[in-house]
CSV table of C-alpha atoms and ligand atoms in Angstrom, one decimal:
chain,number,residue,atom,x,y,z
E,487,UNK,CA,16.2,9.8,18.6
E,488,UNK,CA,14.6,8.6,21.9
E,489,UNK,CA,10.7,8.5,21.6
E,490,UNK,CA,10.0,11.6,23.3
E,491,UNK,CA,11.6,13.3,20.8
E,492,UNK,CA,10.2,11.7,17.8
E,493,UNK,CA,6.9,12.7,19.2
E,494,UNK,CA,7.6,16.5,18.7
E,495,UNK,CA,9.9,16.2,15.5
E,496,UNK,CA,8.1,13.8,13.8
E,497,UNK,CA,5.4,14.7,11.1
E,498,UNK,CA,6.3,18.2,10.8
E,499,UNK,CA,6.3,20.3,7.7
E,500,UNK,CA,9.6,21.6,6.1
E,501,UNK,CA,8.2,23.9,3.4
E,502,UNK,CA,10.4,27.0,3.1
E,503,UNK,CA,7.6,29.2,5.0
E,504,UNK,CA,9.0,28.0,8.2
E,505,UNK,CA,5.7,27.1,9.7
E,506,UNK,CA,5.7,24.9,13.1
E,507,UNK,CA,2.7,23.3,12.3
E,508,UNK,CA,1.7,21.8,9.1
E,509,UNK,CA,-1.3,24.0,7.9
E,510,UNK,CA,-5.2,22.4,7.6
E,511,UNK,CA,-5.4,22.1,3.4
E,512,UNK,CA,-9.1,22.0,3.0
E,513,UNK,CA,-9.9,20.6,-0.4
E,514,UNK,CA,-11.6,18.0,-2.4
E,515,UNK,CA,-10.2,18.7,-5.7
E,516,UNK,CA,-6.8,19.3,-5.7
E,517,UNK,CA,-5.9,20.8,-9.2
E,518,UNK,CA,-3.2,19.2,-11.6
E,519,UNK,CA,-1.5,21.0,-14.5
E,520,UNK,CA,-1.3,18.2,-16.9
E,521,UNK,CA,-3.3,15.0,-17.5
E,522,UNK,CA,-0.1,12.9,-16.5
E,523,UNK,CA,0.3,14.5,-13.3
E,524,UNK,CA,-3.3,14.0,-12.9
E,525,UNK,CA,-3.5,10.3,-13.5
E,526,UNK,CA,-0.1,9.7,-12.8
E,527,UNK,CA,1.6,7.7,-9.4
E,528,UNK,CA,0.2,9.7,-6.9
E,529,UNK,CA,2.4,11.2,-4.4
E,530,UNK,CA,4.2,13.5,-3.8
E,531,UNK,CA,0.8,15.0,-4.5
E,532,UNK,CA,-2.7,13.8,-3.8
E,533,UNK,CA,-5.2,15.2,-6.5
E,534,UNK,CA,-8.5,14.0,-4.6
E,535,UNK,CA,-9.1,14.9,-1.3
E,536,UNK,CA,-10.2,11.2,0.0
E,537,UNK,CA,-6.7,10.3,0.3
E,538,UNK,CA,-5.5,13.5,2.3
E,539,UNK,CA,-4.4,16.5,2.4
E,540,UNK,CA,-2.7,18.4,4.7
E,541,UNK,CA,-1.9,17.6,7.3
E,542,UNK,CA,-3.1,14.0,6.8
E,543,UNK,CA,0.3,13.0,5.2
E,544,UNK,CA,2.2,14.5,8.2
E,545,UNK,CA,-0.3,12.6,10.7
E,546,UNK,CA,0.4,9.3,9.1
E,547,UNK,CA,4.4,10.2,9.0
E,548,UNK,CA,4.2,10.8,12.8
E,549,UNK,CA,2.4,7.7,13.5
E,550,UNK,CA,4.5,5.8,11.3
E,551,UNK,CA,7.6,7.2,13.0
E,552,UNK,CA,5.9,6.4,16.7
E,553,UNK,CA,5.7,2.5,15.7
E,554,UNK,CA,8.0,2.4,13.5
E,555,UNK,CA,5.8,1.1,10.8
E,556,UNK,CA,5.9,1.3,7.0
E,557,UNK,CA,2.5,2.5,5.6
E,558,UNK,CA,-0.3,4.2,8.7
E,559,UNK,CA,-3.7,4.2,7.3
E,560,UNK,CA,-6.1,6.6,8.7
E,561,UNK,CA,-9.7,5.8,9.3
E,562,UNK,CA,-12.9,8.1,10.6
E,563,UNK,CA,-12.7,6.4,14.0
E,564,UNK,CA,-11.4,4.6,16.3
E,565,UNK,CA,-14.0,1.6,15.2
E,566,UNK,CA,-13.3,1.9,11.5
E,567,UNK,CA,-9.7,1.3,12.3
E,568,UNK,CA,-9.9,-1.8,13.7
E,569,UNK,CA,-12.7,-2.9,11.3
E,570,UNK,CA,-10.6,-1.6,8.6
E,571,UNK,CA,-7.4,-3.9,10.0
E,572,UNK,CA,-9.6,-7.0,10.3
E,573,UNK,CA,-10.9,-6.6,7.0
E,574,UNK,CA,-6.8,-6.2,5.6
E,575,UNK,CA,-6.1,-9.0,8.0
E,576,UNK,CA,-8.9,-11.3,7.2
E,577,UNK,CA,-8.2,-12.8,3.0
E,578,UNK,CA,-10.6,-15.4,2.8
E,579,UNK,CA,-13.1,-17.4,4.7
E,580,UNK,CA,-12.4,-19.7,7.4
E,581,UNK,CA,-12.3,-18.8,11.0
E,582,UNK,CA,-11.2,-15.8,13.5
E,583,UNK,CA,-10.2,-15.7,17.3
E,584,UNK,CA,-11.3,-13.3,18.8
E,585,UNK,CA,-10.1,-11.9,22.5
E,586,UNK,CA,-13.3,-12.1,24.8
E,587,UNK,CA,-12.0,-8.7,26.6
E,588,UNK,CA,-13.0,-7.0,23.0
E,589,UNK,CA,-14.5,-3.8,22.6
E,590,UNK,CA,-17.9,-4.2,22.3
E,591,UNK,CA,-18.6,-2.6,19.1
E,592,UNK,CA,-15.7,-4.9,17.6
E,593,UNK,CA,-17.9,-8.1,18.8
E,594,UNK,CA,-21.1,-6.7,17.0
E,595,UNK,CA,-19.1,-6.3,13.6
E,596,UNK,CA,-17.5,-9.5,14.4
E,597,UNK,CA,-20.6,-11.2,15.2
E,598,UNK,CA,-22.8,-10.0,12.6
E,599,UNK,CA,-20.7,-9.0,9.9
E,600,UNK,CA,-18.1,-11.5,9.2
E,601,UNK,CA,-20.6,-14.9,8.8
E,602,UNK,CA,-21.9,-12.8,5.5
E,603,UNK,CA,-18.3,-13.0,4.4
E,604,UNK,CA,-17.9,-16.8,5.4
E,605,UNK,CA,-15.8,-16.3,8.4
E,606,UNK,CA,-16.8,-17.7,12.0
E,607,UNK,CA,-15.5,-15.8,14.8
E,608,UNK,CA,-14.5,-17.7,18.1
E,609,UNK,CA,-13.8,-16.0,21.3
E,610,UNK,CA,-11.1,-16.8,23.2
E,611,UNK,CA,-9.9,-16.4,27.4
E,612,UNK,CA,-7.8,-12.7,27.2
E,613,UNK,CA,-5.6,-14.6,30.0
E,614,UNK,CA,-5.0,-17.7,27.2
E,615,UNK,CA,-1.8,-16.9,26.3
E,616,UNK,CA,0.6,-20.2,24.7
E,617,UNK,CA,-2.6,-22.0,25.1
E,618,UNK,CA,-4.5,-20.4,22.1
E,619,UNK,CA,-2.5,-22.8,19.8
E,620,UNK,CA,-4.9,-25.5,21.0
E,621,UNK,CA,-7.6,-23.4,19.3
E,622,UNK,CA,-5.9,-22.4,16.0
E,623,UNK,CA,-5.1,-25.0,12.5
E,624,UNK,CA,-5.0,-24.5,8.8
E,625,UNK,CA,-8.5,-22.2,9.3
E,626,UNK,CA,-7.7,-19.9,11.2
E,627,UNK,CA,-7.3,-16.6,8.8
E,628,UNK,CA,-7.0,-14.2,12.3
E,629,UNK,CA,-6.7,-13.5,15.8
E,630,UNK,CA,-7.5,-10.5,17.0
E,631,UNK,CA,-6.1,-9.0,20.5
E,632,UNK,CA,-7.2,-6.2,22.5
E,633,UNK,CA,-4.5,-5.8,25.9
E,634,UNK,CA,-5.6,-4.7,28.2
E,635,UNK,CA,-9.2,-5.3,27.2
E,636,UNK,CA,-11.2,-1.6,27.7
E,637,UNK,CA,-13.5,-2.2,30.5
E,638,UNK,CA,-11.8,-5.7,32.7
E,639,UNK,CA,-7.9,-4.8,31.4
E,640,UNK,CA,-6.9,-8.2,31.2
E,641,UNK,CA,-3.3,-8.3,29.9
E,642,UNK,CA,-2.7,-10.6,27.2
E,643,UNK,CA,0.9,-12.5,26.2
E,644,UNK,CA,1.2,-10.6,22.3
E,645,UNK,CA,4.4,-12.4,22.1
E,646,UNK,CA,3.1,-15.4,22.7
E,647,UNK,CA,-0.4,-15.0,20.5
E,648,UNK,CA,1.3,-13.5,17.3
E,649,UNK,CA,3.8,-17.2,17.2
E,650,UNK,CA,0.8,-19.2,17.3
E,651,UNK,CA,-0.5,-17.5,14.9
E,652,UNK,CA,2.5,-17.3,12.6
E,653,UNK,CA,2.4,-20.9,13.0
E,654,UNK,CA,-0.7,-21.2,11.1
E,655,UNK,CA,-0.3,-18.6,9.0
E,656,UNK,CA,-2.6,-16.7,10.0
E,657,UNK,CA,-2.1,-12.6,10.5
E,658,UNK,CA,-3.0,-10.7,14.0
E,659,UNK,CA,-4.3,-7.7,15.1
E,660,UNK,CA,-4.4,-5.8,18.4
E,661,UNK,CA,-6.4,-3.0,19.8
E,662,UNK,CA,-3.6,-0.9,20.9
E,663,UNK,CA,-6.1,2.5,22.2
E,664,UNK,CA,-4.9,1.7,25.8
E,665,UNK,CA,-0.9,2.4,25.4
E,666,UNK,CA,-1.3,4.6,22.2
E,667,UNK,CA,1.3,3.2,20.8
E,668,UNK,CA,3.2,4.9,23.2
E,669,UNK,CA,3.5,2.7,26.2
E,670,UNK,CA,4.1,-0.1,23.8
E,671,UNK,CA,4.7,-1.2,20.3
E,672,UNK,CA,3.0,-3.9,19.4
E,673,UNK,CA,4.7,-4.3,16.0
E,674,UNK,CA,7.7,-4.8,17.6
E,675,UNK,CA,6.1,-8.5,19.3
E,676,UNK,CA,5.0,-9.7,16.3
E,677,UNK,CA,1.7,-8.4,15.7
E,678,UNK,CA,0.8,-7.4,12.1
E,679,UNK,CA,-1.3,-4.7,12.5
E,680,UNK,CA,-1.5,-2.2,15.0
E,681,UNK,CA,-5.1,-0.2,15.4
E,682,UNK,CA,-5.8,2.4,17.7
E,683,UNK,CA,-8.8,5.0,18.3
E,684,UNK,CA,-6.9,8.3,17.9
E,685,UNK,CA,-10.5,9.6,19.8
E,686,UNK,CA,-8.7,8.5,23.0
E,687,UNK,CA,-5.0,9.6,24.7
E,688,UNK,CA,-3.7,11.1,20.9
E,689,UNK,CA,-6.8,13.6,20.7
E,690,UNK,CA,-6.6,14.1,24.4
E,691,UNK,CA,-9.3,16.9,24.4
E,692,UNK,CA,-12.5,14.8,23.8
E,693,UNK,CA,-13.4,16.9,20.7
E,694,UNK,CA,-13.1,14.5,17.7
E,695,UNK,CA,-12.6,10.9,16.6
E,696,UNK,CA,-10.7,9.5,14.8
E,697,UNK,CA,-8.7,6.0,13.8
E,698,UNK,CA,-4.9,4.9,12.6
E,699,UNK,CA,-3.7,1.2,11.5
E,700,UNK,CA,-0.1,0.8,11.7
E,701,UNK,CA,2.1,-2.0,10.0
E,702,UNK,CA,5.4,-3.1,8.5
E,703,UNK,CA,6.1,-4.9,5.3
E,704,UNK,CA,3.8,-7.3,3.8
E,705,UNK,CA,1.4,-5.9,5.7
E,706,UNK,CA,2.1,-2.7,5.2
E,707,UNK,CA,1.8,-3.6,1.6
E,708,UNK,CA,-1.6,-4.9,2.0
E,709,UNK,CA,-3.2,-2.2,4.1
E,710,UNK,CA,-1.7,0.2,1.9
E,711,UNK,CA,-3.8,-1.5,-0.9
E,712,UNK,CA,-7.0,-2.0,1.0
E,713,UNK,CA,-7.7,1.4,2.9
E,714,UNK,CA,-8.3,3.3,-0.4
E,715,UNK,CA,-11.1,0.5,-1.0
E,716,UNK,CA,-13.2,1.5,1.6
E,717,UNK,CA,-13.5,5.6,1.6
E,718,UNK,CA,-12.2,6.2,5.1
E,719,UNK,CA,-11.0,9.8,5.3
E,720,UNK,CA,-10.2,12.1,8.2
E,721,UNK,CA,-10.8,15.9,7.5
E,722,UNK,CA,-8.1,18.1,7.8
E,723,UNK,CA,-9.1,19.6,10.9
E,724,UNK,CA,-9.4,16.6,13.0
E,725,UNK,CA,-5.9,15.6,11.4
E,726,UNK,CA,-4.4,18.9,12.6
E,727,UNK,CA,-6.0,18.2,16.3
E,728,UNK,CA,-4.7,14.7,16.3
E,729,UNK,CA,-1.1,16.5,15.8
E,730,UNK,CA,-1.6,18.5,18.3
E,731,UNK,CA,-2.5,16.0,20.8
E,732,UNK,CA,0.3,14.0,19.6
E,733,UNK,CA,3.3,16.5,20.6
E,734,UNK,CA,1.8,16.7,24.4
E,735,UNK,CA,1.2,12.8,24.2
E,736,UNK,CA,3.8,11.8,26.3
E,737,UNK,CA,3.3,13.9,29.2
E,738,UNK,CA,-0.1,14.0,29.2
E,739,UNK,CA,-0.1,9.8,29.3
E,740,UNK,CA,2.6,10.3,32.5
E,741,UNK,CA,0.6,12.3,34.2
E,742,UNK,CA,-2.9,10.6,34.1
E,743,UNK,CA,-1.1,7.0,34.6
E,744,UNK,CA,0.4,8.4,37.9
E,745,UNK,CA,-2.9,9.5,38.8
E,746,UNK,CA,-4.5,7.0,38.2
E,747,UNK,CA,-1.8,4.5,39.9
E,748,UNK,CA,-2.4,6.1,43.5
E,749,UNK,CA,-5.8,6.5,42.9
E,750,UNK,CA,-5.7,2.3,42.0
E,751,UNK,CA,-3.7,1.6,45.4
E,752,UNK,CA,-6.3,4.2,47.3
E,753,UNK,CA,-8.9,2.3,46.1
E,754,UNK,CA,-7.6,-1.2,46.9
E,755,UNK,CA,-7.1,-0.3,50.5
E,756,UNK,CA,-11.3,0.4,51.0
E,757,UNK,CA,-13.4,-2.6,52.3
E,758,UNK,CA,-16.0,-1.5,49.5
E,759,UNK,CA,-13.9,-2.6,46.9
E,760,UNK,CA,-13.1,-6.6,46.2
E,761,UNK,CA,-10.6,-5.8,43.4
E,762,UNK,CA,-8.7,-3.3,41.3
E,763,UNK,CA,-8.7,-4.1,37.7
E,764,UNK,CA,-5.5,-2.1,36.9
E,765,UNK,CA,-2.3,-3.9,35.0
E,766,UNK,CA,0.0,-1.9,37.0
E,767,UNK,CA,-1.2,-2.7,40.4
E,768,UNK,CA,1.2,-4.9,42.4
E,769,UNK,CA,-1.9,-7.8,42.7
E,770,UNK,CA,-3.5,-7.9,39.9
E,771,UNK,CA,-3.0,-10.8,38.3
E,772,UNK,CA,-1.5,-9.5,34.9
E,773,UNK,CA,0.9,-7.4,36.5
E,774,UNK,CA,4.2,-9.4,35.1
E,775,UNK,CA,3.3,-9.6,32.0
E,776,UNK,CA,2.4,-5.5,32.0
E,777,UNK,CA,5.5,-5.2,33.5
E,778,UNK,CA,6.6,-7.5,30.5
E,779,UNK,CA,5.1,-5.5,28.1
E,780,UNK,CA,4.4,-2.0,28.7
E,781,UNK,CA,6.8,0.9,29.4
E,782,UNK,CA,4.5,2.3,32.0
E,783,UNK,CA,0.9,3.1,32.6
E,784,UNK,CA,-1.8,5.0,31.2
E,785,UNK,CA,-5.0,6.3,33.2
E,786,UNK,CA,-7.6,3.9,32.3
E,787,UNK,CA,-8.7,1.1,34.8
E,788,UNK,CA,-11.5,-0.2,36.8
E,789,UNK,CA,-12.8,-1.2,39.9
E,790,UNK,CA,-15.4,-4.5,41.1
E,791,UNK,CA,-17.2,-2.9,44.4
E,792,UNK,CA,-18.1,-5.7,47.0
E,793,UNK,CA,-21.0,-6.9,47.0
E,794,UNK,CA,-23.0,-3.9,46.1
E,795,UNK,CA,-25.5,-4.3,43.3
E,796,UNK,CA,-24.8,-2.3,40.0
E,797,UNK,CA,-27.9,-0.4,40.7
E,798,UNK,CA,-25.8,0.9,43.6
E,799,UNK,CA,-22.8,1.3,41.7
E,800,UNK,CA,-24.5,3.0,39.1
E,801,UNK,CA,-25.6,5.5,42.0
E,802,UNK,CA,-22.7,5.5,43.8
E,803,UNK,CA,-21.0,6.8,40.0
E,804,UNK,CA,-23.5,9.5,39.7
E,805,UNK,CA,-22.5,11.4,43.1
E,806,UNK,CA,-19.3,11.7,41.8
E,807,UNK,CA,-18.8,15.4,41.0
E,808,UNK,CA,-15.4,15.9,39.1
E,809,UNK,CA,-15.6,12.6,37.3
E,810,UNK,CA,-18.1,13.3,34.5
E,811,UNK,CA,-20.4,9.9,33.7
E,812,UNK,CA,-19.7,9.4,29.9
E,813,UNK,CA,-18.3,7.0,27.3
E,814,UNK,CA,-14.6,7.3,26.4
E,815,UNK,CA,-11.5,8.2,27.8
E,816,UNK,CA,-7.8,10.0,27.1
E,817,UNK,CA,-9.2,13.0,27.4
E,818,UNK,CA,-7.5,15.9,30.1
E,819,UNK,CA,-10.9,15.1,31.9
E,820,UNK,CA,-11.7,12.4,34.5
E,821,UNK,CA,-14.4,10.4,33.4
E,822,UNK,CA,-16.6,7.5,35.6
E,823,UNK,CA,-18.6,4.5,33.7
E,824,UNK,CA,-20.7,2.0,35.4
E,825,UNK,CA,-19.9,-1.2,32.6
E,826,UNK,CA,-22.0,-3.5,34.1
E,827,UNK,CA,-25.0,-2.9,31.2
E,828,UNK,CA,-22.2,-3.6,28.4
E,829,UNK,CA,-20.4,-6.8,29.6
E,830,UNK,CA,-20.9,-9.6,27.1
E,831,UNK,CA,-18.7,-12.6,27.4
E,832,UNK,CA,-19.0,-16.3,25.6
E,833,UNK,CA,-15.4,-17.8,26.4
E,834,UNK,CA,-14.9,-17.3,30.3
E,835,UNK,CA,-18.4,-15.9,31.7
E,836,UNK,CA,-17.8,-13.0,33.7
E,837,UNK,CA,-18.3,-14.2,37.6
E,838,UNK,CA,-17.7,-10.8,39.6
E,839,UNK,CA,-20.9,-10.4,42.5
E,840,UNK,CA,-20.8,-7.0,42.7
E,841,UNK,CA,-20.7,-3.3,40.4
E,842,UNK,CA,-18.1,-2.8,37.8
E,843,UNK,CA,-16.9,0.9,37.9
E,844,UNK,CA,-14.3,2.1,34.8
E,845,UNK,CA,-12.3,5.2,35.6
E,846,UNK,CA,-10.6,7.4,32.9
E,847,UNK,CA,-8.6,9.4,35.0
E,848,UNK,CA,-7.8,12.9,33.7
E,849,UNK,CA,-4.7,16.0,34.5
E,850,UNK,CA,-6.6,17.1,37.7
E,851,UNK,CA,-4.4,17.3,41.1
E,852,UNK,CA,-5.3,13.3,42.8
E,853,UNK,CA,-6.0,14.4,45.9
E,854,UNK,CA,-9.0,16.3,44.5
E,855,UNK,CA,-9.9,13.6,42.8
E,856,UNK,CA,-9.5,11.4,46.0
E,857,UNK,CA,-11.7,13.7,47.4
E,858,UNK,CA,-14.6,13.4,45.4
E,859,UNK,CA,-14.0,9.3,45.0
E,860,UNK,CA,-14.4,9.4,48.9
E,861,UNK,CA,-17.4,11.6,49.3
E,862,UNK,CA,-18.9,9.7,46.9
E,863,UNK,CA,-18.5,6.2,49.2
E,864,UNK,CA,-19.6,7.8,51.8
M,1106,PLP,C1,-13.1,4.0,22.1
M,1106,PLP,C2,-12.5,2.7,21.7
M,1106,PLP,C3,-12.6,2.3,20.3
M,1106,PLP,C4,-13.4,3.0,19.3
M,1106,PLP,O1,-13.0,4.3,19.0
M,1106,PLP,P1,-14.0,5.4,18.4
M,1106,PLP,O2,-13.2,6.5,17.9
M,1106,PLP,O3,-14.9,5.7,19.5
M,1106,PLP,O4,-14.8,4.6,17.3
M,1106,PLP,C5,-12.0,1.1,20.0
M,1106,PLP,N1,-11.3,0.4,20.9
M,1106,PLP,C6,-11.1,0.8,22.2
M,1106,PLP,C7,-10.4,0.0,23.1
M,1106,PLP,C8,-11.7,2.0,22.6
M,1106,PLP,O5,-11.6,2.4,23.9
């Protein structure tokens, strides 16, 4: 089956009640008729809540079947995910490279979590592609990638990264949340584990958060063994929302990436902006290796505005009046978010004179959107 249809046939139920959709199972004791069952292998029944219940198990099937991965492990947000993969990733102390573009909650577990376990991270150039194997040897346990990176969407060279680290024998992980494992598969590149914030394009309605890890064999293996160790769980409901984003993922991601494609070549064509940070834009630097990678785009880019202070950015943002001012994105809403109060970067400092603007852009017809962009430089 092409992927478009493994996103509405995957993960469903096929109880003989003939319902669509499988049905929210809300329980924390799930009751067993003997002490066998009880304390036996667990599936094809759970008998605690923590690991699931409907329709967690149909979740992780559909997610499995989208990256074609053996084991999905679900976690309470998109941040527990990726700490979650690290942790699988990570089996012993040495030292970690991490992708400067990084999520910036990612840096602060990285930064002041793993030294208490004995491991150093180091952050690397986004853009460092073949060259990181000047930075990895025999003590480097990880590298963790993030392409494009969230807020300056620098695409990285996966291939490229996960051989080097092979090499060394160390395992990788990427922060996926920008192509939802839709617009690429990052498990087919090498990468070990795949984590992405279900919060963003698979929720799609800005109403919950939630996290997945994806992975195949080994690694599978081990992530299988190490999510139960840490008490992530989902509840049912947000499982049955993150289904139900799922089936409308596709069309939803084609119709904010078109969006938000002429709304990135609008944008480069105004004196007040320098540059358009979006991979699919003819000159941005990365755009070979997105054409390289990804499938097609999704709706979440930025923009550095010339010269003009963040102060003035951060005004310029709050005239906007369709694009709400918040964090996140993926949702059917178009969202604005001055970023210049959250940049932090050790590897390649970031140089840009003037206000860095993200847009999330929503389902709304462009030219309305266009509309309010241009009232709002005016
Ligand atoms: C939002 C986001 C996360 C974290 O997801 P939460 O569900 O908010 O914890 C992680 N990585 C990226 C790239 C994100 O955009």
């Amino acid at each position: 089956m092409k992927r478009d249809t493994r996103l509405i046939h995957s993960g469903r139920p096929k109880g003989a009640d003939g319902y669509v959709n499988a049905p929210v199972g809300r329980a924390s004791t799930v009751l067993a008729p003997s002490t066998d069952e009880l304390y036996g292998p667990t599936p094809p029944r759970r008998h605690y809540g923590r690991g699931g219940v409907s329709p967690n198990g149909e979740l992780r099937r559909a997610l499995c079947e989208l990256y074609e991965a053996d084991h999905c492990a679900l976690a309470s947000s998109g941040l527990a995910a990726v700490v979650l993969a690290i942790r699988t990733a990570i089996d012993g102390p040495g030292e970690v490279l991490i992708t400067d573009s990084v999520y910036g909650p990612v840096r602060r577990f990285c930064d002041e979590e793993l030294p208490r376990l004995g491991v150093t991270p180091r952050y690397y150039d986004p853009r460092i592609g073949a060259g990181i194997k000047q930075l990895t040897s025999d003590q480097t346990r990880m590298i963790l990638l993030e392409s494009p990176g969230s807020l300056t969407f620098e695409v990285q060279d996966i291939a490229a990264i996960a051989e080097a680290a092979q090499a060394v024998g160390a395992k990788t992980v990427i922060d996926d949340t920008w192509s939802a494992g839709v617009l690429m598969n990052p498990l087919d590149h090498g990468i070990d584990y795949a984590a992405q914030a279900l919060t963003k394009y698979v929720g799609g309605h800005s109403d919950f958060l939630a996290g997945a890890v994806t992975a195949r064999s080994e690694a599978a293996e081990a992530l299988r063994s190490r999510e139960s160790l840490y008490g992530q769980h989902v509840s049912p409901d947000d499982a049955f929302l993150a289904l139900r984003g799922f089936r409308t993922l596709s069309l939803r991601l084609e119709r904010s990436g078109a969006n938000s494609v002429i709304l990135a070549e609008r944008l480069a064509e105004l004196p007040a902006v320098a540059h358009v940070l979006h991979p699919a834009h003819e000159k941005f630097p990365d755009n070979a290796l997105y054409k390289k990678y990804f499938s097609g785009p999704a709706g979440c880019f930025s923009i550095v505005l010339d010269g003009v202070s963040p102060r003035d950015g951060e005004t310029m943002a709050e005239r906007l009046t369709l694009f709400g001012m918040g964090f996140s994105w993926g949702g059917f809403e178009s969202l604005v978010l001055p970023c210049d109060r959250q940049i932090r970067r050790t590897a390649v400092p970031w140089k840009e004179d003037g206000a860095l603007l993200r847009f999330a852009i929503g389902l709304e017809d462009v030219d309305d959107l266009w509309a309010d962009l241009e009232q709002a430089f005016a």
